mmCIF file of C-alpha atoms in Angstrom:
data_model
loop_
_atom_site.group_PDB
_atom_site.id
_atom_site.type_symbol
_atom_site.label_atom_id
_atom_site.label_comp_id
_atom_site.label_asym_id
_atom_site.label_seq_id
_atom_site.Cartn_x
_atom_site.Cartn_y
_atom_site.Cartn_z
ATOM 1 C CA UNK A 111 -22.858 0.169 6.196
ATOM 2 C CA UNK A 112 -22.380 -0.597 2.622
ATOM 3 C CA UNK A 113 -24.914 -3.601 1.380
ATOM 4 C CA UNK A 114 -25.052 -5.425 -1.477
ATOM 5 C CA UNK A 115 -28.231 -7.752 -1.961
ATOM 6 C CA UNK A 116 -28.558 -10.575 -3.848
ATOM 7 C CA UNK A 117 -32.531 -11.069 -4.984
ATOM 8 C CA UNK A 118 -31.949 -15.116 -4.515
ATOM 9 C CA UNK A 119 -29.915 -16.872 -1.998
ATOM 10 C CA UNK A 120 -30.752 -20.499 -3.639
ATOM 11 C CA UNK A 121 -31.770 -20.898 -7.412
ATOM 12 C CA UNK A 122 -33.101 -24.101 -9.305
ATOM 13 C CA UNK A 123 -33.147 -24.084 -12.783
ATOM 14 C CA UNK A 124 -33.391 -26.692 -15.965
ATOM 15 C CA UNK A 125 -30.985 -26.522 -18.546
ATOM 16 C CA UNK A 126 -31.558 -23.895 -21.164
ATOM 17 C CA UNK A 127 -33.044 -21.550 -19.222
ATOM 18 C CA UNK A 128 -32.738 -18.402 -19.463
ATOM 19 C CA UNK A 129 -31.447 -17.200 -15.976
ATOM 20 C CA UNK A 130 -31.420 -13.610 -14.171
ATOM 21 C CA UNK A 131 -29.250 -12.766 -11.053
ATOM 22 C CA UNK A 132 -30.071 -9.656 -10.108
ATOM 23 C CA UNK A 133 -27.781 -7.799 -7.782
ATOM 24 C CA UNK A 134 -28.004 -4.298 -6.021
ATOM 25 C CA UNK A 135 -26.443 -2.124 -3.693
ATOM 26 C CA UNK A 136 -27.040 1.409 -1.890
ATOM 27 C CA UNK A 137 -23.865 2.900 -1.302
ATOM 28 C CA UNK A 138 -23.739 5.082 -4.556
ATOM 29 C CA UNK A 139 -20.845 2.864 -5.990
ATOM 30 C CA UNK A 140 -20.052 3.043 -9.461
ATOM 31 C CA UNK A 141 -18.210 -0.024 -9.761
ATOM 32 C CA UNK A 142 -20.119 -3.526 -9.655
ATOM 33 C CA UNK A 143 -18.555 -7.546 -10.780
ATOM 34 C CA UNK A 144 -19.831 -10.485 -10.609
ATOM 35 C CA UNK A 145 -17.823 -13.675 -9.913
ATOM 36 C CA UNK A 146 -18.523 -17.186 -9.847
ATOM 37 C CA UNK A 147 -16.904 -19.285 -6.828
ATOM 38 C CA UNK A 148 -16.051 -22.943 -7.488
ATOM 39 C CA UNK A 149 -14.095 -25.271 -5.242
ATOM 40 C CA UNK A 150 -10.470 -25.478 -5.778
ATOM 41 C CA UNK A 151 -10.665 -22.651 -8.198
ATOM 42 C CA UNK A 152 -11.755 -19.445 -5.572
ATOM 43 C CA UNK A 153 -13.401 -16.900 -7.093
ATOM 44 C CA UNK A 154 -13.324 -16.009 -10.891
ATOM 45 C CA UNK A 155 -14.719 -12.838 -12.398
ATOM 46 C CA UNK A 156 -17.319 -12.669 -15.165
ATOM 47 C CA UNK A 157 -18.040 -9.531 -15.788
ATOM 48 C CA UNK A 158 -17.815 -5.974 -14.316
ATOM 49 C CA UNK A 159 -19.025 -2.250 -14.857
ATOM 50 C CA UNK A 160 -17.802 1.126 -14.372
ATOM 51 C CA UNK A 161 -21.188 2.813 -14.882
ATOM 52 C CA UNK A 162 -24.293 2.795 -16.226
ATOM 53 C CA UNK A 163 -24.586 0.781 -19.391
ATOM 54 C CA UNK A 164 -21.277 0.334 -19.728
ATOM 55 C CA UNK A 165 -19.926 -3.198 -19.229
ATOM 56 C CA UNK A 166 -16.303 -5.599 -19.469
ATOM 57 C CA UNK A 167 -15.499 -8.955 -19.829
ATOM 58 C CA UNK A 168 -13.933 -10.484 -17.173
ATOM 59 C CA UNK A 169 -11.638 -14.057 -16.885
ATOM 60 C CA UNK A 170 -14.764 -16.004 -17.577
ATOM 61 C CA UNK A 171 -17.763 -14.652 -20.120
ATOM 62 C CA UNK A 172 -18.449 -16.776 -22.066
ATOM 63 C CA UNK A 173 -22.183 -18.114 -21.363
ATOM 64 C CA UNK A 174 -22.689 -15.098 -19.091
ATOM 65 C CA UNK A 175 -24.321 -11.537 -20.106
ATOM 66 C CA UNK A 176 -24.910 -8.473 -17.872
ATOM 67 C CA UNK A 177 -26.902 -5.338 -17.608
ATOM 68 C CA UNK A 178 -26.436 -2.088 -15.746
ATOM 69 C CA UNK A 179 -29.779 -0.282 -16.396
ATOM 70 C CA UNK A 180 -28.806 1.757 -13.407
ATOM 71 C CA UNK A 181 -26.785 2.624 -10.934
ATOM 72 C CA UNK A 182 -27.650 0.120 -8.391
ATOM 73 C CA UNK A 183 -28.070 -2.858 -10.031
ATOM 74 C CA UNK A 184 -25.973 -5.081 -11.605
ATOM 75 C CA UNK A 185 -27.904 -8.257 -13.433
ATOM 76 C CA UNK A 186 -25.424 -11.199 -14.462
ATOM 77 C CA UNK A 187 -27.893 -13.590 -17.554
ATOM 78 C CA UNK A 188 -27.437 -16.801 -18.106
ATOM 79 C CA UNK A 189 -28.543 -17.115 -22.116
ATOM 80 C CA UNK A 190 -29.488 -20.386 -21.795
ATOM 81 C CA UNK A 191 -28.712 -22.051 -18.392
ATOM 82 C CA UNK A 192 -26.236 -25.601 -18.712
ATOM 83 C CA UNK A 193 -25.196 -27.742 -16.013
ATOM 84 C CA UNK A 194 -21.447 -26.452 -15.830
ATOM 85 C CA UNK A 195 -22.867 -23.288 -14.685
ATOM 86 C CA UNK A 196 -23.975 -24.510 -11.385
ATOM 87 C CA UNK A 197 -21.784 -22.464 -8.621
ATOM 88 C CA UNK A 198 -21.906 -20.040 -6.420
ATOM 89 C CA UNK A 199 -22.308 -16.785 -7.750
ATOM 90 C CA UNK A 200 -20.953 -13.302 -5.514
ATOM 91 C CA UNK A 201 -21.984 -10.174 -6.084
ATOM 92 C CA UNK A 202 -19.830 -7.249 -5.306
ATOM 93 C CA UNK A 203 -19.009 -3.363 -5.729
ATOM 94 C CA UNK A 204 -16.382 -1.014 -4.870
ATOM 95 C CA UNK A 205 -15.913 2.963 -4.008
ATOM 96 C CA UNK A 206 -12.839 3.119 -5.828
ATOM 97 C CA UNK A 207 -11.917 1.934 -9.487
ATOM 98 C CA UNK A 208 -8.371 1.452 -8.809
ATOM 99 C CA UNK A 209 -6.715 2.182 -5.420
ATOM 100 C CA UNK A 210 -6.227 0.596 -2.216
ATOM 101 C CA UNK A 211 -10.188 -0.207 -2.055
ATOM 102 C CA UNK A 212 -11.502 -3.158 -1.297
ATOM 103 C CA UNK A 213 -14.954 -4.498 -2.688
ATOM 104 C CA UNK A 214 -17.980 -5.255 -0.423
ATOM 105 C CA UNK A 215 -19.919 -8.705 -1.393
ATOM 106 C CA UNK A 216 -23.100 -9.988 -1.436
ATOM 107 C CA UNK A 217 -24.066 -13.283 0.401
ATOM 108 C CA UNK A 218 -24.170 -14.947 -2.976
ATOM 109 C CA UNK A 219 -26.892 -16.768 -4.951
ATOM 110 C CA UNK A 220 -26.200 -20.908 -4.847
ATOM 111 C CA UNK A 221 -27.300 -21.975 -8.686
ATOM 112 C CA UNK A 222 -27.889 -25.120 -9.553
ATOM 113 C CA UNK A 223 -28.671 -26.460 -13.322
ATOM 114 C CA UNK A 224 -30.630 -29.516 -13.636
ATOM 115 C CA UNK B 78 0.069 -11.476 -15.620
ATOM 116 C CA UNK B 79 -1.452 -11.499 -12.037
ATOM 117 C CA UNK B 80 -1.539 -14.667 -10.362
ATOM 118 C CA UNK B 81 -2.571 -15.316 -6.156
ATOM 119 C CA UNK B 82 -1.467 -19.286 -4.963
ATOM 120 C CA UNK B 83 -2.997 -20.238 -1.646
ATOM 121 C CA UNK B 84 -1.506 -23.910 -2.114
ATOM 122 C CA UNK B 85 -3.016 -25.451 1.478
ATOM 123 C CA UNK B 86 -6.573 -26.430 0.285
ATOM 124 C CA UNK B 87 -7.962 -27.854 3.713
ATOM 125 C CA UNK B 88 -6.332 -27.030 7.031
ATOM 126 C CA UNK B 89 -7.662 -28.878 10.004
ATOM 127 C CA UNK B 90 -6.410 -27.689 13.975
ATOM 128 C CA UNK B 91 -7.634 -28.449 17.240
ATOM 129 C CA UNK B 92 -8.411 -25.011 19.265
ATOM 130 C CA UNK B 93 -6.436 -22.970 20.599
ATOM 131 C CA UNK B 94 -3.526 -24.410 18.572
ATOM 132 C CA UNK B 95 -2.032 -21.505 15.846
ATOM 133 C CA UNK B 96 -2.174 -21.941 12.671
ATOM 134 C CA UNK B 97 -0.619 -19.788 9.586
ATOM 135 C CA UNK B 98 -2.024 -19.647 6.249
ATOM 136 C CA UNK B 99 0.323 -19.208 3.004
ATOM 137 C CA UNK B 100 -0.325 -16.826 0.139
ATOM 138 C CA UNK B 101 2.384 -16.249 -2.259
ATOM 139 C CA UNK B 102 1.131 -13.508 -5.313
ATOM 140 C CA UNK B 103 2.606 -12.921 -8.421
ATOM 141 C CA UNK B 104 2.604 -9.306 -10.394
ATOM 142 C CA UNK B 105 4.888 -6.827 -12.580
ATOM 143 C CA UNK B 106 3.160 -4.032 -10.882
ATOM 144 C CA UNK B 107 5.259 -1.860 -8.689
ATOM 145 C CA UNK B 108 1.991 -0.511 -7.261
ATOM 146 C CA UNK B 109 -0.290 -3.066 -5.585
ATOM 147 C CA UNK B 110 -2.512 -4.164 -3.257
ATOM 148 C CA UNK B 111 -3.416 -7.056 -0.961
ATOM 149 C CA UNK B 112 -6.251 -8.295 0.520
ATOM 150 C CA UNK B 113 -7.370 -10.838 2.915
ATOM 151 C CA UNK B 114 -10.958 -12.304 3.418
ATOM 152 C CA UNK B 115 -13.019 -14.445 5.339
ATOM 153 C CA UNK B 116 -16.206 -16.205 4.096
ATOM 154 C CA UNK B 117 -17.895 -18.014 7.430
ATOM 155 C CA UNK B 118 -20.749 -20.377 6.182
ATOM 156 C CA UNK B 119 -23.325 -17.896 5.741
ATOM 157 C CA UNK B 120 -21.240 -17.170 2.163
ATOM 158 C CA UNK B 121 -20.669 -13.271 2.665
ATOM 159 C CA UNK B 122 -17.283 -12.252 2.077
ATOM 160 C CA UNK B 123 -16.259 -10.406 5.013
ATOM 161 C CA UNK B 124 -13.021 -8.257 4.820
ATOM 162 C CA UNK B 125 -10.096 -8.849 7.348
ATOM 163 C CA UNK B 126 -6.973 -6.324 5.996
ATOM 164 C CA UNK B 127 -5.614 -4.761 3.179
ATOM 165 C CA UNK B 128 -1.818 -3.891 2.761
ATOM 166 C CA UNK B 129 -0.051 -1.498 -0.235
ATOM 167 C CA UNK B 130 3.245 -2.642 -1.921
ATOM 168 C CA UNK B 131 4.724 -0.006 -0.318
ATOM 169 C CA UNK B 132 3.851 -1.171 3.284
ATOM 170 C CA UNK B 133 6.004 -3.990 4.413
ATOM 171 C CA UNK B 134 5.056 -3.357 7.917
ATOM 172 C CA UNK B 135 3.264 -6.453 9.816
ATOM 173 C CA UNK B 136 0.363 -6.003 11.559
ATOM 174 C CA UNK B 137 -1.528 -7.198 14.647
ATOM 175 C CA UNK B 138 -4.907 -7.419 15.087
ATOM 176 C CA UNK B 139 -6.117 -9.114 18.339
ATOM 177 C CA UNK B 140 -5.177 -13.210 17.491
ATOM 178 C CA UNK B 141 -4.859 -11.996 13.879
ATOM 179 C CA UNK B 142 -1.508 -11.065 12.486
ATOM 180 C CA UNK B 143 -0.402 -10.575 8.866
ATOM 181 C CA UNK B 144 2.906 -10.973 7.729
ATOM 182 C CA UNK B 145 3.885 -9.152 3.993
ATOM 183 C CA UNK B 146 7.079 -10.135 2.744
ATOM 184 C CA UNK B 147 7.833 -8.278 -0.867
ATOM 185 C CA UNK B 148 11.256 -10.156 -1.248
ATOM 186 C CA UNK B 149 9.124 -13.835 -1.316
ATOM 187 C CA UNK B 150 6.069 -12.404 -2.773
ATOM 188 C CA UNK B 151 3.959 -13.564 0.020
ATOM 189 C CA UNK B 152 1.637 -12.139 2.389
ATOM 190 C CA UNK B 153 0.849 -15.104 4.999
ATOM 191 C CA UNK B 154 -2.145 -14.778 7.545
ATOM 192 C CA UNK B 155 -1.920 -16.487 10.971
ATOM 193 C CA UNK B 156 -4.300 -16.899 13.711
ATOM 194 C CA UNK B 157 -3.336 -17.502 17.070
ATOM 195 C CA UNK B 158 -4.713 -19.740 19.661
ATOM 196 C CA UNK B 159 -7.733 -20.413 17.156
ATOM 197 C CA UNK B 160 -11.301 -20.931 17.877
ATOM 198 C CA UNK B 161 -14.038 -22.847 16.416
ATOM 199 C CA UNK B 162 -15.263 -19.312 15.051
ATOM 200 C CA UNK B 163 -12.605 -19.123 12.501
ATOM 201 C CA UNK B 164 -13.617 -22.142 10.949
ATOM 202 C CA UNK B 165 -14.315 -20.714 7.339
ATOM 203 C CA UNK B 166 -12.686 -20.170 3.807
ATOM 204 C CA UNK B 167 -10.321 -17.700 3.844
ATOM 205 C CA UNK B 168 -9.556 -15.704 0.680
ATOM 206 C CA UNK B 169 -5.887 -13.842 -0.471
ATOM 207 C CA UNK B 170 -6.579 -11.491 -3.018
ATOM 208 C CA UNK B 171 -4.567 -8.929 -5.127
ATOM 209 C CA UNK B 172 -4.938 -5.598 -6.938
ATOM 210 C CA UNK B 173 -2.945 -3.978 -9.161
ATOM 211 C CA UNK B 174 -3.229 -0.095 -9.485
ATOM 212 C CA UNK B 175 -3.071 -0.281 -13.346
ATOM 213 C CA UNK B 176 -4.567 -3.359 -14.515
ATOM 214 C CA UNK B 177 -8.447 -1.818 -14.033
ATOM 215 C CA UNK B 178 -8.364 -2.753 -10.421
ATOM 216 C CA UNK B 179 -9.641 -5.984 -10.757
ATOM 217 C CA UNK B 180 -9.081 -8.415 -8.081
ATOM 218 C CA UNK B 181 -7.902 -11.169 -8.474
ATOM 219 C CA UNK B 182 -8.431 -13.943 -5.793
ATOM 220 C CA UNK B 183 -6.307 -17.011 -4.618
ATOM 221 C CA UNK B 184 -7.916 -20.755 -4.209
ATOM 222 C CA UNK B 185 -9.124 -20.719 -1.306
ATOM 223 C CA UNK B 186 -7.885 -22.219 2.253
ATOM 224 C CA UNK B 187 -10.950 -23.816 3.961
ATOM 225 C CA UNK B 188 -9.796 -24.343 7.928
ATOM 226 C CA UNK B 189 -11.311 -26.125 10.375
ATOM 227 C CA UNK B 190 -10.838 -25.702 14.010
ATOM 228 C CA UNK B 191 -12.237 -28.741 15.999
ATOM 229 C CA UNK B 192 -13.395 -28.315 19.579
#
């Protein structure tokens, strides 16, 4: 089974923080996003890769960064943390980049900015 | 531009009552795809089906059925004679072929199914 692990499944932090997600998987994927999950609004994306070092905004960057040092990880930063960014962050990565494929998710990391 | 509605926010049912839930998508794309998932408490997202534009066929899957309609844009998801394990937030998603593959998801329909 594919699995994608999220380091943290609750996170505290203080505003202006700087804040690392880290996210990995071990199914060879090349394809990894990150979205944020808010109530009433579902789940938006931030950002996403294709491969190593190579990264794209999604709906929602602004505040956000990401790295994709290698294969298996995907790290979503939080410049300096602020209380709108408290949500529920998911994880996820996919075989395919377009196609009938369907993404695998982490259990997501609960953030909360204080 | 892609766009998934899942306008019931809360849905509350008393087992083993039925109970549909509405997605309606919107997309220029004549190549597509369409997804439904199911996040229990424990926050994974857990994939249920996945239907092509091209695929108008309904499917069955033990008290799960799907129903794709291409002519109303929607792609409704009802559970039959529902149990308090299907209380969760359930996801409707889309994908275009050409637009990078991103998916795009709908609200959110949180149900509850009361003992």
């Amino acid at each position: 089974d594919v699995k994608v692990t999220q380091s943290s499944r609750y996170l505290v932090k203080r505003t202006g923080e700087k804040v690392f997600l880290e996210c990995v998987q071990d199914m060879d994927h090349e394809n990894m996003f990150w979205y944020r999950q808010d109530p009433g609004l579902g789940l938006r994306l931030i950002y996403f890769s294709y491969d190593v070092k190579m990264k794209e905004k999604g709906d929602i960057p602004e505040g956000y960064s990401v790295s994709r040092e290698k294969k298996e990880r995907f790290s979503l930063i939080l410049e300096s943390a602020s209380t709108n960014q408290t949500s529920m962050y998911l994880c996820a990565s996919s075989l395919e980049r377009t196609g009938a494929g369907g993404y695998t998710f982490g259990s997501g990391t609960r953030l909360t900015v204080v | 531009a892609q766009k998934v509605t899942q306008a019931q926010t809360e849905i509350s049912v008393v087992e083993k009552e039925d109970v549909t839930l509405d997605c309606v998508y919107e997309t220029r794309d004549t190549t597509y795809y369409l997804f439904w998932y199911k996040q229990p408490p424990s926050g994974e997202l857990v994939f249920l089906i996945r239907r092509n534009s091209f695929d108008e066929q309904n499917e069955i899957s033990g008290r799960y059925s799907w129903n794709f309609q291409k002519s109303t844009s929607s792609f409704n998801f009802t559970i039959t004679a529902s149990q308090v394990v299907d209380s969760a937030v359930y996801f409707c998603a889309l994908r275009e072929y050409s637009n990078t593959g991103k998916l795009i998801f709908g609200q959110g329909t949180t149900l509850q199914v009361k003992p």
